[in-house]
PDB file of C-alpha atoms and ligand atoms in Angstrom:
ATOM      1  CA  MET A   1      15.424  11.331 -19.741  1.00 74.00           C
ATOM      2  CA  SER A   2      19.487  11.633 -19.645  1.00 80.00           C
ATOM      3  CA  ASP A   3      21.677   8.890 -18.339  1.00 85.00           C
ATOM      4  CA  HIS A   4      23.088  10.691 -15.753  1.00 95.00           C
ATOM      5  CA  LYS A   5      22.535   9.813 -11.876  1.00 97.00           C
ATOM      6  CA  VAL A   6      19.608  11.225 -10.196  1.00 98.00           C
ATOM      7  CA  THR A   7      20.586  13.612  -7.498  1.00 98.00           C
ATOM      8  CA  VAL A   8      18.581  16.261  -5.376  1.00 98.00           C
ATOM      9  CA  SER A   9      19.054  18.629  -7.889  1.00 98.00           C
ATOM     10  CA  THR A  10      17.599  16.813 -10.609  1.00 98.00           C
ATOM     11  CA  LEU A  11      14.356  15.999  -8.374  1.00 98.00           C
ATOM     12  CA  ALA A  12      14.551  19.656  -7.906  1.00 98.00           C
ATOM     13  CA  ALA A  13      14.589  19.989 -11.765  1.00 98.00           C
ATOM     14  CA  LEU A  14      11.752  18.110 -12.153  1.00 98.00           C
ATOM     15  CA  ARG A  15       9.886  19.693  -9.377  1.00 97.00           C
ATOM     16  CA  ALA A  16      10.568  22.945 -10.999  1.00 97.00           C
ATOM     17  CA  ARG A  17       9.037  21.705 -14.441  1.00 97.00           C
ATOM     18  CA  GLU A  18       5.967  20.243 -12.532  1.00 96.00           C
ATOM     19  CA  GLN A  19       7.621  16.732 -13.608  1.00 98.00           C
ATOM     20  CA  LYS A  20       6.271  14.043 -11.105  1.00 98.00           C
ATOM     21  CA  ALA A  21       9.050  11.902 -10.022  1.00 98.00           C
ATOM     22  CA  VAL A  22       8.381   8.330 -10.684  1.00 98.00           C
ATOM     23  CA  PHE A  23       9.453   5.988  -7.490  1.00 98.00           C
ATOM     24  CA  ILE A  24       8.974   2.414  -7.048  1.00 98.00           C
ATOM     25  CA  THR A  25      10.575   0.137  -4.214  1.00 98.00           C
ATOM     26  CA  ALA A  26      12.790  -2.763  -4.874  1.00 98.00           C
ATOM     27  CA  TYR A  27      14.526  -5.318  -3.207  1.00 98.00           C
ATOM     28  CA  ASP A  28      16.687  -7.126  -5.247  1.00 98.00           C
ATOM     29  CA  TYR A  29      19.535  -6.897  -8.203  1.00 98.00           C
ATOM     30  CA  PRO A  30      17.219  -7.874 -11.031  1.00 98.00           C
ATOM     31  CA  THR A  31      14.381  -5.830 -10.138  1.00 98.00           C
ATOM     32  CA  ALA A  32      16.285  -2.560  -9.701  1.00 98.00           C
ATOM     33  CA  THR A  33      17.986  -3.202 -12.880  1.00 98.00           C
ATOM     34  CA  PHE A  34      14.975  -3.382 -14.727  1.00 98.00           C
ATOM     35  CA  LEU A  35      13.406  -0.596 -13.266  1.00 98.00           C
ATOM     36  CA  ASP A  36      16.770   1.577 -13.991  1.00 98.00           C
ATOM     37  CA  ARG A  37      16.299   0.608 -17.712  1.00 98.00           C
ATOM     38  CA  ALA A  38      12.857   1.715 -17.810  1.00 98.00           C
ATOM     39  CA  GLY A  39      14.034   4.995 -16.199  1.00 98.00           C
ATOM     40  CA  VAL A  40      12.488   5.325 -13.076  1.00 98.00           C
ATOM     41  CA  ASP A  41      13.581   8.259 -11.056  1.00 98.00           C
ATOM     42  CA  MET A  42      13.856   6.859  -7.356  1.00 98.00           C
ATOM     43  CA  ILE A  43      13.583   3.429  -6.083  1.00 99.00           C
ATOM     44  CA  LEU A  44      13.113   2.532  -2.252  1.00 98.00           C
ATOM     45  CA  VAL A  45      14.460  -0.019  -0.623  1.00 98.00           C
ATOM     46  CA  GLY A  46      11.679  -0.655   1.671  1.00 98.00           C
ATOM     47  CA  ASP A  47      11.435  -2.106   4.853  1.00 98.00           C
ATOM     48  CA  SER A  48       8.305  -3.902   3.479  1.00 98.00           C
ATOM     49  CA  ALA A  49      10.697  -6.366   2.351  1.00 98.00           C
ATOM     50  CA  ALA A  50       9.778  -8.259   5.223  1.00 98.00           C
ATOM     51  CA  MET A  51       6.595  -8.934   4.140  1.00 97.00           C
ATOM     52  CA  THR A  52       6.760  -9.031   0.034  1.00 98.00           C
ATOM     53  CA  MET A  53      10.429 -10.736   0.252  1.00 98.00           C
ATOM     54  CA  LEU A  54      10.355 -12.367   3.590  1.00 98.00           C
ATOM     55  CA  GLY A  55       6.675 -13.475   4.059  1.00 97.00           C
ATOM     56  CA  MET A  56       6.239 -11.939   7.381  1.00 97.00           C
ATOM     57  CA  PRO A  57       2.933 -10.267   8.579  1.00 95.00           C
ATOM     58  CA  ASN A  58       4.125  -7.060   9.151  1.00 95.00           C
ATOM     59  CA  THR A  59       7.446  -4.844   8.876  1.00 97.00           C
ATOM     60  CA  LEU A  60       8.432  -4.982  12.601  1.00 97.00           C
ATOM     61  CA  GLY A  61      10.664  -7.872  12.162  1.00 97.00           C
ATOM     62  CA  ILE A  62      12.950  -6.605   9.891  1.00 98.00           C
ATOM     63  CA  GLY A  63      16.552  -6.039  11.024  1.00 98.00           C
ATOM     64  CA  MET A  64      19.685  -4.019   9.684  1.00 98.00           C
ATOM     65  CA  ASP A  65      21.560  -7.201   8.490  1.00 98.00           C
ATOM     66  CA  GLU A  66      18.432  -8.344   6.290  1.00 98.00           C
ATOM     67  CA  MET A  67      17.944  -4.575   4.989  1.00 98.00           C
ATOM     68  CA  LEU A  68      21.768  -4.210   4.331  1.00 98.00           C
ATOM     69  CA  VAL A  69      21.029  -7.677   1.820  1.00 98.00           C
ATOM     70  CA  PHE A  70      18.622  -5.696   0.472  1.00 98.00           C
ATOM     71  CA  VAL A  71      19.998  -2.262   0.005  1.00 98.00           C
ATOM     72  CA  ARG A  72      23.663  -3.575  -1.570  1.00 98.00           C
ATOM     73  CA  ALA A  73      21.521  -5.622  -4.223  1.00 98.00           C
ATOM     74  CA  VAL A  74      19.529  -2.802  -5.518  1.00 98.00           C
ATOM     75  CA  CYS A  75      22.476  -0.581  -5.287  1.00 98.00           C
ATOM     76  CA  ARG A  76      24.554  -2.739  -7.233  1.00 98.00           C
ATOM     77  CA  GLY A  77      21.011  -2.878  -9.871  1.00 98.00           C
ATOM     78  CA  ALA A  78      20.522   0.605  -9.757  1.00 98.00           C
ATOM     79  CA  LYS A  79      23.195   3.042 -11.905  1.00 98.00           C
ATOM     80  CA  ARG A  80      20.896   5.858 -12.395  1.00 98.00           C
ATOM     81  CA  ALA A  81      18.117   6.046 -10.227  1.00 98.00           C
ATOM     82  CA  PHE A  82      18.063   7.587  -6.550  1.00 98.00           C
ATOM     83  CA  VAL A  83      17.958   4.783  -3.967  1.00 98.00           C
ATOM     84  CA  VAL A  84      16.598   5.471  -0.588  1.00 99.00           C
ATOM     85  CA  GLY A  85      17.053   3.161   1.900  1.00 98.00           C
ATOM     86  CA  ASP A  86      14.337   2.665   4.473  1.00 98.00           C
ATOM     87  CA  LEU A  87      15.710   2.695   8.210  1.00 98.00           C
ATOM     88  CA  PRO A  88      13.583  -0.500   9.931  1.00 98.00           C
ATOM     89  CA  PHE A  89      11.763  -0.645  13.035  1.00 98.00           C
ATOM     90  CA  LEU A  90      14.132   0.278  16.290  1.00 97.00           C
ATOM     91  CA  SER A  91      17.489   0.983  14.162  1.00 98.00           C
ATOM     92  CA  TYR A  92      16.573   4.824  14.886  1.00 98.00           C
ATOM     93  CA  GLN A  93      14.204   5.277  17.739  1.00 97.00           C
ATOM     94  CA  VAL A  94      16.455   4.634  19.984  1.00 97.00           C
ATOM     95  CA  SER A  95      19.100   7.316  20.070  1.00 98.00           C
ATOM     96  CA  ASP A  96      20.909   9.214  17.793  1.00 98.00           C
ATOM     97  CA  GLU A  97      24.158   7.186  17.761  1.00 98.00           C
ATOM     98  CA  ASP A  98      22.028   4.406  16.572  1.00 98.00           C
ATOM     99  CA  ALA A  99      20.243   6.458  13.721  1.00 98.00           C
ATOM    100  CA  VAL A 100      23.519   8.183  12.744  1.00 98.00           C
ATOM    101  CA  ARG A 101      25.344   4.875  12.443  1.00 98.00           C
ATOM    102  CA  ASN A 102      22.855   3.024  11.181  1.00 98.00           C
ATOM    103  CA  ALA A 103      21.851   5.487   8.123  1.00 98.00           C
ATOM    104  CA  GLY A 104      25.620   5.922   7.528  1.00 98.00           C
ATOM    105  CA  ALA A 105      25.492   2.175   7.079  1.00 98.00           C
ATOM    106  CA  PHE A 106      22.823   2.420   4.169  1.00 98.00           C
ATOM    107  CA  ILE A 107      25.199   5.306   2.877  1.00 98.00           C
ATOM    108  CA  ALA A 108      27.856   3.185   2.479  1.00 98.00           C
ATOM    109  CA  ALA A 109      26.404   0.799   0.865  1.00 98.00           C
ATOM    110  CA  GLY A 110      25.455   2.987  -1.790  1.00 98.00           C
ATOM    111  CA  CYS A 111      22.292   4.515  -1.322  1.00 98.00           C
ATOM    112  CA  ASP A 112      21.426   8.308  -1.900  1.00 98.00           C
ATOM    113  CA  ALA A 113      19.638   9.047   1.092  1.00 98.00           C
ATOM    114  CA  VAL A 114      17.747   7.205   4.228  1.00 98.00           C
ATOM    115  CA  LYS A 115      14.090   7.217   5.188  1.00 98.00           C
ATOM    116  CA  CYS A 116      12.391   7.258   8.735  1.00 98.00           C
ATOM    117  CA  GLU A 117       9.065   6.968   9.773  1.00 98.00           C
ATOM    118  CA  GLY A 118       7.417   9.651  12.270  1.00 97.00           C
ATOM    119  CA  GLY A 119       7.162  13.611  12.730  1.00 98.00           C
ATOM    120  CA  GLU A 120       7.924  15.758  15.818  1.00 98.00           C
ATOM    121  CA  ARG A 121       8.824  12.721  17.796  1.00 97.00           C
ATOM    122  CA  VAL A 122      11.761  11.688  15.458  1.00 98.00           C
ATOM    123  CA  ALA A 123      12.580  15.129  14.400  1.00 98.00           C
ATOM    124  CA  ARG A 124      16.054  15.031  16.776  1.00 98.00           C
ATOM    125  CA  ARG A 125      17.103  12.166  15.055  1.00 98.00           C
ATOM    126  CA  VAL A 126      16.564  13.538  11.740  1.00 98.00           C
ATOM    127  CA  ARG A 127      18.503  16.320  12.887  1.00 98.00           C
ATOM    128  CA  ALA A 128      21.403  14.352  14.012  1.00 98.00           C
ATOM    129  CA  MET A 129      21.493  12.265  10.957  1.00 98.00           C
ATOM    130  CA  THR A 130      21.340  15.521   8.669  1.00 98.00           C
ATOM    131  CA  ASP A 131      24.177  17.142  11.210  1.00 98.00           C
ATOM    132  CA  ALA A 132      26.148  13.912   9.579  1.00 98.00           C
ATOM    133  CA  GLY A 133      25.664  15.173   6.248  1.00 98.00           C
ATOM    134  CA  ILE A 134      22.931  12.190   5.188  1.00 98.00           C
ATOM    135  CA  PRO A 135      19.963  13.151   3.197  1.00 98.00           C
ATOM    136  CA  VAL A 136      16.670  12.274   5.345  1.00 98.00           C
ATOM    137  CA  MET A 137      13.216  11.494   3.564  1.00 98.00           C
ATOM    138  CA  GLY A 138      10.573  11.701   6.262  1.00 98.00           C
ATOM    139  CA  HIS A 139       7.506   9.489   6.203  1.00 98.00           C
ATOM    140  CA  LEU A 140       3.910  10.627   7.798  1.00 98.00           C
ATOM    141  CA  GLY A 141       0.845   9.359   7.473  1.00 97.00           C
ATOM    142  CA  LEU A 142       0.358   5.858   7.535  1.00 96.00           C
ATOM    143  CA  THR A 143       3.638   4.530   9.346  1.00 95.00           C
ATOM    144  CA  PRO A 144       3.723   0.612   9.071  1.00 94.00           C
ATOM    145  CA  GLN A 145       5.994   0.669  11.981  1.00 95.00           C
ATOM    146  CA  SER A 146       3.623   2.401  14.260  1.00 92.00           C
ATOM    147  CA  LEU A 147       0.556  -0.213  13.219  1.00 88.00           C
ATOM    148  CA  ALA A 148      -0.127  -1.239  16.723  1.00 86.00           C
ATOM    149  CA  GLN A 149      -0.921   2.640  17.490  1.00 90.00           C
ATOM    150  CA  LEU A 150      -2.645   3.295  14.772  1.00 91.00           C
ATOM    151  CA  GLY A 151      -4.883  -0.029  14.561  1.00 85.00           C
ATOM    152  CA  GLY A 152      -3.792  -1.413  11.554  1.00 85.00           C
ATOM    153  CA  TYR A 153      -3.593  -0.477   7.898  1.00 87.00           C
ATOM    154  CA  ARG A 154      -5.767   2.889   7.586  1.00 89.00           C
ATOM    155  CA  VAL A 155      -6.065   5.815   5.932  1.00 91.00           C
ATOM    156  CA  GLN A 156      -5.067   8.726   8.136  1.00 89.00           C
ATOM    157  CA  GLY A 157      -5.245  12.322   7.897  1.00 91.00           C
ATOM    158  CA  LYS A 158      -9.281  12.284   7.195  1.00 93.00           C
ATOM    159  CA  THR A 159     -10.138  15.193   9.963  1.00 94.00           C
ATOM    160  CA  LEU A 160      -8.832  18.719  10.197  1.00 94.00           C
ATOM    161  CA  ASP A 161      -6.973  17.736  13.937  1.00 95.00           C
ATOM    162  CA  ALA A 162      -5.491  14.963  11.945  1.00 96.00           C
ATOM    163  CA  VAL A 163      -4.403  17.042   8.923  1.00 96.00           C
ATOM    164  CA  THR A 164      -3.168  19.615  10.967  1.00 96.00           C
ATOM    165  CA  ARG A 165      -1.035  16.959  13.018  1.00 97.00           C
ATOM    166  CA  ILE A 166       0.622  15.835   9.763  1.00 97.00           C
ATOM    167  CA  VAL A 167       1.429  19.432   8.521  1.00 98.00           C
ATOM    168  CA  GLN A 168       3.088  20.237  12.228  1.00 98.00           C
ATOM    169  CA  ASP A 169       5.099  17.013  11.959  1.00 98.00           C
ATOM    170  CA  ALA A 170       6.067  17.715   8.238  1.00 98.00           C
ATOM    171  CA  GLN A 171       7.520  20.995   9.184  1.00 98.00           C
ATOM    172  CA  ALA A 172       9.176  19.745  11.958  1.00 98.00           C
ATOM    173  CA  LEU A 173      10.621  17.128   9.655  1.00 98.00           C
ATOM    174  CA  GLU A 174      11.779  20.059   7.524  1.00 98.00           C
ATOM    175  CA  ASP A 175      13.115  22.024  10.601  1.00 98.00           C
ATOM    176  CA  ALA A 176      14.952  19.220  11.279  1.00 98.00           C
ATOM    177  CA  GLY A 177      16.777  19.203   7.896  1.00 98.00           C
ATOM    178  CA  ALA A 178      14.782  16.815   5.979  1.00 98.00           C
ATOM    179  CA  PHE A 179      15.020  16.838   2.011  1.00 98.00           C
ATOM    180  CA  ALA A 180      11.520  14.933   1.667  1.00 98.00           C
ATOM    181  CA  VAL A 181       8.682  13.632   2.963  1.00 98.00           C
ATOM    182  CA  LEU A 182       6.557  10.655   1.837  1.00 98.00           C
ATOM    183  CA  LEU A 183       2.837  10.661   2.601  1.00 98.00           C
ATOM    184  CA  GLU A 184       0.993   7.456   2.734  1.00 97.00           C
ATOM    185  CA  ALA A 185      -2.424   6.757   2.662  1.00 96.00           C
ATOM    186  CA  ILE A 186      -3.792   9.980   3.036  1.00 97.00           C
ATOM    187  CA  PRO A 187      -6.965  12.204   1.613  1.00 97.00           C
ATOM    188  CA  ALA A 188      -5.619  14.102  -1.623  1.00 97.00           C
ATOM    189  CA  GLU A 189      -6.466  17.400  -0.209  1.00 97.00           C
ATOM    190  CA  ALA A 190      -4.693  16.454   2.810  1.00 97.00           C
ATOM    191  CA  ALA A 191      -1.293  16.001   1.120  1.00 98.00           C
ATOM    192  CA  ALA A 192      -1.972  19.178  -1.439  1.00 97.00           C
ATOM    193  CA  LEU A 193      -2.293  21.241   1.939  1.00 97.00           C
ATOM    194  CA  VAL A 194       1.253  19.637   3.359  1.00 97.00           C
ATOM    195  CA  ARG A 195       2.652  20.138  -0.094  1.00 97.00           C
ATOM    196  CA  ASP A 196       1.336  23.768   0.232  1.00 97.00           C
ATOM    197  CA  ARG A 197       2.685  24.606   3.600  1.00 97.00           C
ATOM    198  CA  LEU A 198       6.124  23.239   2.852  1.00 98.00           C
ATOM    199  CA  ASN A 199       9.569  23.752   1.038  1.00 97.00           C
ATOM    200  CA  ILE A 200      11.012  20.082   0.571  1.00 98.00           C
ATOM    201  CA  PHE A 201       9.805  17.687  -1.665  1.00 98.00           C
ATOM    202  CA  VAL A 202       6.306  16.036  -1.128  1.00 98.00           C
ATOM    203  CA  TYR A 203       5.773  12.243  -2.592  1.00 98.00           C
ATOM    204  CA  GLY A 204       2.990  10.029  -2.109  1.00 98.00           C
ATOM    205  CA  ILE A 205       1.943   6.403  -1.639  1.00 98.00           C
ATOM    206  CA  GLY A 206      -1.995   6.799  -1.707  1.00 97.00           C
ATOM    207  CA  ALA A 207      -1.623   9.989  -1.310  1.00 98.00           C
ATOM    208  CA  GLY A 208      -3.708  11.427  -4.286  1.00 98.00           C
ATOM    209  CA  PRO A 209      -2.080  13.509  -7.366  1.00 98.00           C
ATOM    210  CA  HIS A 210      -1.145  16.856  -5.747  1.00 98.00           C
ATOM    211  CA  VAL A 211       2.300  15.758  -4.769  1.00 98.00           C
ATOM    212  CA  ASP A 212       5.866  15.834  -6.290  1.00 98.00           C
ATOM    213  CA  GLY A 213       5.981  12.186  -6.956  1.00 98.00           C
ATOM    214  CA  GLN A 214       4.296   8.738  -6.668  1.00 98.00           C
ATOM    215  CA  LEU A 215       5.832   6.071  -5.000  1.00 98.00           C
ATOM    216  CA  VAL A 216       4.540   2.133  -5.450  1.00 98.00           C
ATOM    217  CA  ILE A 217       5.472  -1.166  -4.152  1.00 98.00           C
ATOM    218  CA  SER A 218       6.876  -3.197  -6.885  1.00 98.00           C
ATOM    219  CA  HIS A 219       5.042  -6.570  -5.729  1.00 98.00           C
ATOM    220  CA  ASP A 220       1.689  -4.597  -5.719  1.00 97.00           C
ATOM    221  CA  LEU A 221       2.427  -2.983  -9.049  1.00 97.00           C
ATOM    222  CA  LEU A 222       3.518  -6.557 -10.786  1.00 97.00           C
ATOM    223  CA  GLY A 223       1.138  -8.922  -8.805  1.00 96.00           C
ATOM    224  CA  ALA A 224       3.892 -10.589  -6.946  1.00 96.00           C
ATOM    225  CA  PHE A 225       2.379  -9.811  -3.729  1.00 96.00           C
ATOM    226  CA  VAL A 226       1.730 -12.938  -1.558  1.00 95.00           C
ATOM    227  CA  GLY A 227      -1.136 -11.925   0.824  1.00 90.00           C
ATOM    228  CA  ASP A 228      -4.398 -10.466   1.321  1.00 86.00           C
ATOM    229  CA  ILE A 229      -3.387  -6.646   1.550  1.00 85.00           C
ATOM    230  CA  ARG A 230      -4.895  -4.793  -1.740  1.00 85.00           C
ATOM    231  CA  PRO A 231      -5.007  -1.342  -1.167  1.00 89.00           C
ATOM    232  CA  ARG A 232      -7.291   0.700  -3.264  1.00 90.00           C
ATOM    233  CA  PHE A 233      -4.362   3.259  -4.087  1.00 92.00           C
ATOM    234  CA  VAL A 234      -2.572   0.244  -6.397  1.00 94.00           C
ATOM    235  CA  LYS A 235      -3.394  -0.205 -10.148  1.00 96.00           C
ATOM    236  CA  ARG A 236      -1.654  -2.845 -11.010  1.00 96.00           C
ATOM    237  CA  TYR A 237       0.437  -3.150 -14.435  1.00 97.00           C
ATOM    238  CA  ALA A 238       1.609  -7.224 -14.559  1.00 98.00           C
ATOM    239  CA  GLU A 239       0.497 -10.571 -13.090  1.00 97.00           C
ATOM    240  CA  VAL A 240       3.765 -12.146 -12.293  1.00 98.00           C
ATOM    241  CA  GLY A 241       2.897 -14.160  -9.473  1.00 97.00           C
ATOM    242  CA  ARG A 242       0.321 -15.358 -11.993  1.00 97.00           C
ATOM    243  CA  ASP A 243       2.835 -15.887 -14.713  1.00 98.00           C
ATOM    244  CA  ILE A 244       5.774 -17.533 -12.272  1.00 98.00           C
ATOM    245  CA  GLU A 245       2.329 -20.256 -11.369  1.00 98.00           C
ATOM    246  CA  ARG A 246       1.687 -20.943 -15.082  1.00 98.00           C
ATOM    247  CA  ALA A 247       5.338 -21.348 -15.930  1.00 98.00           C
ATOM    248  CA  ALA A 248       6.171 -23.722 -13.132  1.00 98.00           C
ATOM    249  CA  ARG A 249       2.940 -26.081 -14.082  1.00 98.00           C
ATOM    250  CA  GLU A 250       4.104 -25.995 -17.767  1.00 98.00           C
ATOM    251  CA  TYR A 251       7.137 -27.001 -16.907  1.00 98.00           C
ATOM    252  CA  ALA A 252       6.459 -29.601 -14.259  1.00 98.00           C
ATOM    253  CA  ALA A 253       4.343 -31.108 -17.331  1.00 98.00           C
ATOM    254  CA  ASP A 254       7.246 -30.952 -19.673  1.00 98.00           C
ATOM    255  CA  VAL A 255       9.510 -32.955 -17.550  1.00 98.00           C
ATOM    256  CA  ARG A 256       7.272 -35.141 -16.384  1.00 98.00           C
ATOM    257  CA  ALA A 257       5.609 -35.794 -19.915  1.00 98.00           C
ATOM    258  CA  GLY A 258       9.395 -36.137 -20.912  1.00 98.00           C
ATOM    259  CA  ARG A 259       9.001 -33.658 -23.127  1.00 98.00           C
ATOM    260  CA  PHE A 260      12.013 -31.607 -21.605  1.00 98.00           C
ATOM    261  CA  PRO A 261      14.867 -31.696 -22.014  1.00 98.00           C
ATOM    262  CA  ALA A 262      14.145 -31.442 -26.110  1.00 98.00           C
ATOM    263  CA  PRO A 263      17.143 -32.174 -28.415  1.00 96.00           C
ATOM    264  CA  GLU A 264      17.681 -28.202 -28.523  1.00 97.00           C
ATOM    265  CA  HIS A 265      18.259 -28.111 -24.990  1.00 97.00           C
ATOM    266  CA  CYS A 266      21.091 -30.911 -24.912  1.00 97.00           C
ATOM    267  CA  TYR A 267      24.734 -30.483 -25.346  1.00 96.00           C
ATOM    268  CA  ALA A 268      26.573 -32.602 -27.966  1.00 92.00           C
ATOM    269  CA  ILE A 269      29.431 -34.928 -27.521  1.00 91.00           C
ATOM    270  CA  ALA A 270      32.890 -34.682 -29.694  1.00 93.00           C
ATOM    271  CA  PRO A 271      31.971 -36.603 -32.731  1.00 91.00           C
ATOM    272  CA  GLU A 272      34.781 -38.363 -32.757  1.00 93.00           C
ATOM    273  CA  CYS A 273      33.799 -39.800 -29.235  1.00 91.00           C
ATOM    274  CA  GLU A 274      30.226 -40.245 -29.654  1.00 89.00           C
ATOM    275  CA  ALA A 275      30.935 -44.049 -31.119  1.00 90.00           C
ATOM    276  CA  GLU A 276      32.340 -45.315 -28.322  1.00 91.00           C
ATOM    277  CA  ILE A 277      30.490 -43.427 -25.331  1.00 91.00           C
ATOM    278  CA  ARG A 278      27.595 -44.953 -26.938  1.00 88.00           C
ATOM    279  CA  SER A 279      28.761 -48.044 -27.025  1.00 91.00           C
ATOM    280  CA  ALA A 280      30.162 -48.300 -22.966  1.00 91.00           C
ATOM    281  CA  ARG A 281      26.715 -47.018 -22.026  1.00 86.00           C
ATOM    282  CA  THR A 282      25.328 -50.288 -23.682  1.00 84.00           C
ATOM    283  CA  THR A 283      27.675 -52.745 -22.158  1.00 80.00           C
ATOM    284  CA  ARG A 284      27.231 -51.012 -18.914  1.00 69.00           C
ATOM    285  CA  ALA A 285      23.052 -51.740 -19.496  1.00 64.00           C
ATOM    286  CA  LEU A 286      23.649 -55.117 -20.062  1.00 63.00           C
ATOM    287  CA  THR A 287      26.161 -55.904 -17.575  1.00 70.00           C
ATOM    288  CA  SER A 288      24.959 -53.663 -14.330  1.00 65.00           C
ATOM    289  CA  PRO A 289      21.686 -54.151 -12.410  1.00 61.00           C
ATOM    290  CA  SER A 290      19.128 -52.510 -13.290  1.00 60.00           C
ATOM    291  CA  PHE A 291      18.603 -49.411 -10.736  1.00 57.00           C
ATOM    292  CA  ALA A 292      15.752 -50.131  -8.192  1.00 59.00           C
ATOM    293  CA  PRO A 293      15.412 -48.822  -4.724  1.00 60.00           C
ATOM    294  CA  THR A 294      15.867 -51.542  -1.694  1.00 63.00           C
ATOM    295  CA  LEU A 295      12.947 -52.463   0.124  1.00 65.00           C
ATOM    296  CA  PRO A 296      13.534 -53.639   3.647  1.00 58.00           C
TER     297      PRO A 296
HETATM  298  O1  KIV B 301       8.690  -0.245   3.165  1.00 60.71           O
HETATM  299  C1  KIV B 301       7.627   0.474   2.245  1.00 60.71           C
HETATM  300  O2  KIV B 301       7.817   0.023   1.220  1.00 60.71           O
HETATM  301  C2  KIV B 301       7.442   1.741   2.698  1.00 60.71           C
HETATM  302  C3  KIV B 301       6.509   2.432   1.802  1.00 60.71           C
HETATM  303  C4  KIV B 301       5.168   1.413   2.181  1.00 60.71           C
HETATM  304  C5  KIV B 301       5.921   3.592   1.658  1.00 60.71           C
HETATM  305  O3  KIV B 301       7.770   1.987   3.537  1.00 60.71           O
END
């Protein structure tokens, strides 16, 4: 793996070698740094931050200001990975102007590309953004910003009609200049058909193996998501949430038992002052009233 910044050309080279791109979400500087050091190819600053980082029930409540905080932190940490900023709900749906301005803000903050949800119905916005020189990734299948229309977090593209619609939407995105499409929660065969029909990159999250790369939400991978949603497509590689709880319990027990701080955690006073300070403490202990809260 080279240390060079991942670009669209790097992604094309991966695809030409039939090597899958490794794609993970991140929302903060340390996670982006660790993922980058691990050699991840792409990082998505997802609007899933609403749920993973802010404890919201879905992705609809996060806006550009909050996303920009996460985007800037990730861009500081990701020196090599290709960073995609996820346009939040209502940041691109209303007008071409909004779409270009908000996508432009992500690029100015350091993203390599932006992502937006929807197919034919957002193709016009995708064209406006790509005409402004901004690389755009589409997002089809389970699109969480349309949760109310989809009736919940459900697998999409299970029937021929549904797959045909996804293919048409993907083609509309390609025609509008998108450089990639992300497919979420659709059957592997449906994703394979989309990939066969497109010339642009097709990435998947819960879309099986026949795509150009695999995305996972870092909190799912690491066992750090607080909530009940645990999609079938997630494979867990760590139990960070459990480790945080365990560490905090052990720390609390040490503090309460006086085991922390131990001598090795304390700073030494300058040796020539030690005796004087000790004696000042003893004098104070003898002359000042003992500390106790005064009750009314
Ligand atoms: O916000 C996000 O993390 C996403 C993925 C679920 C695809 O859009």
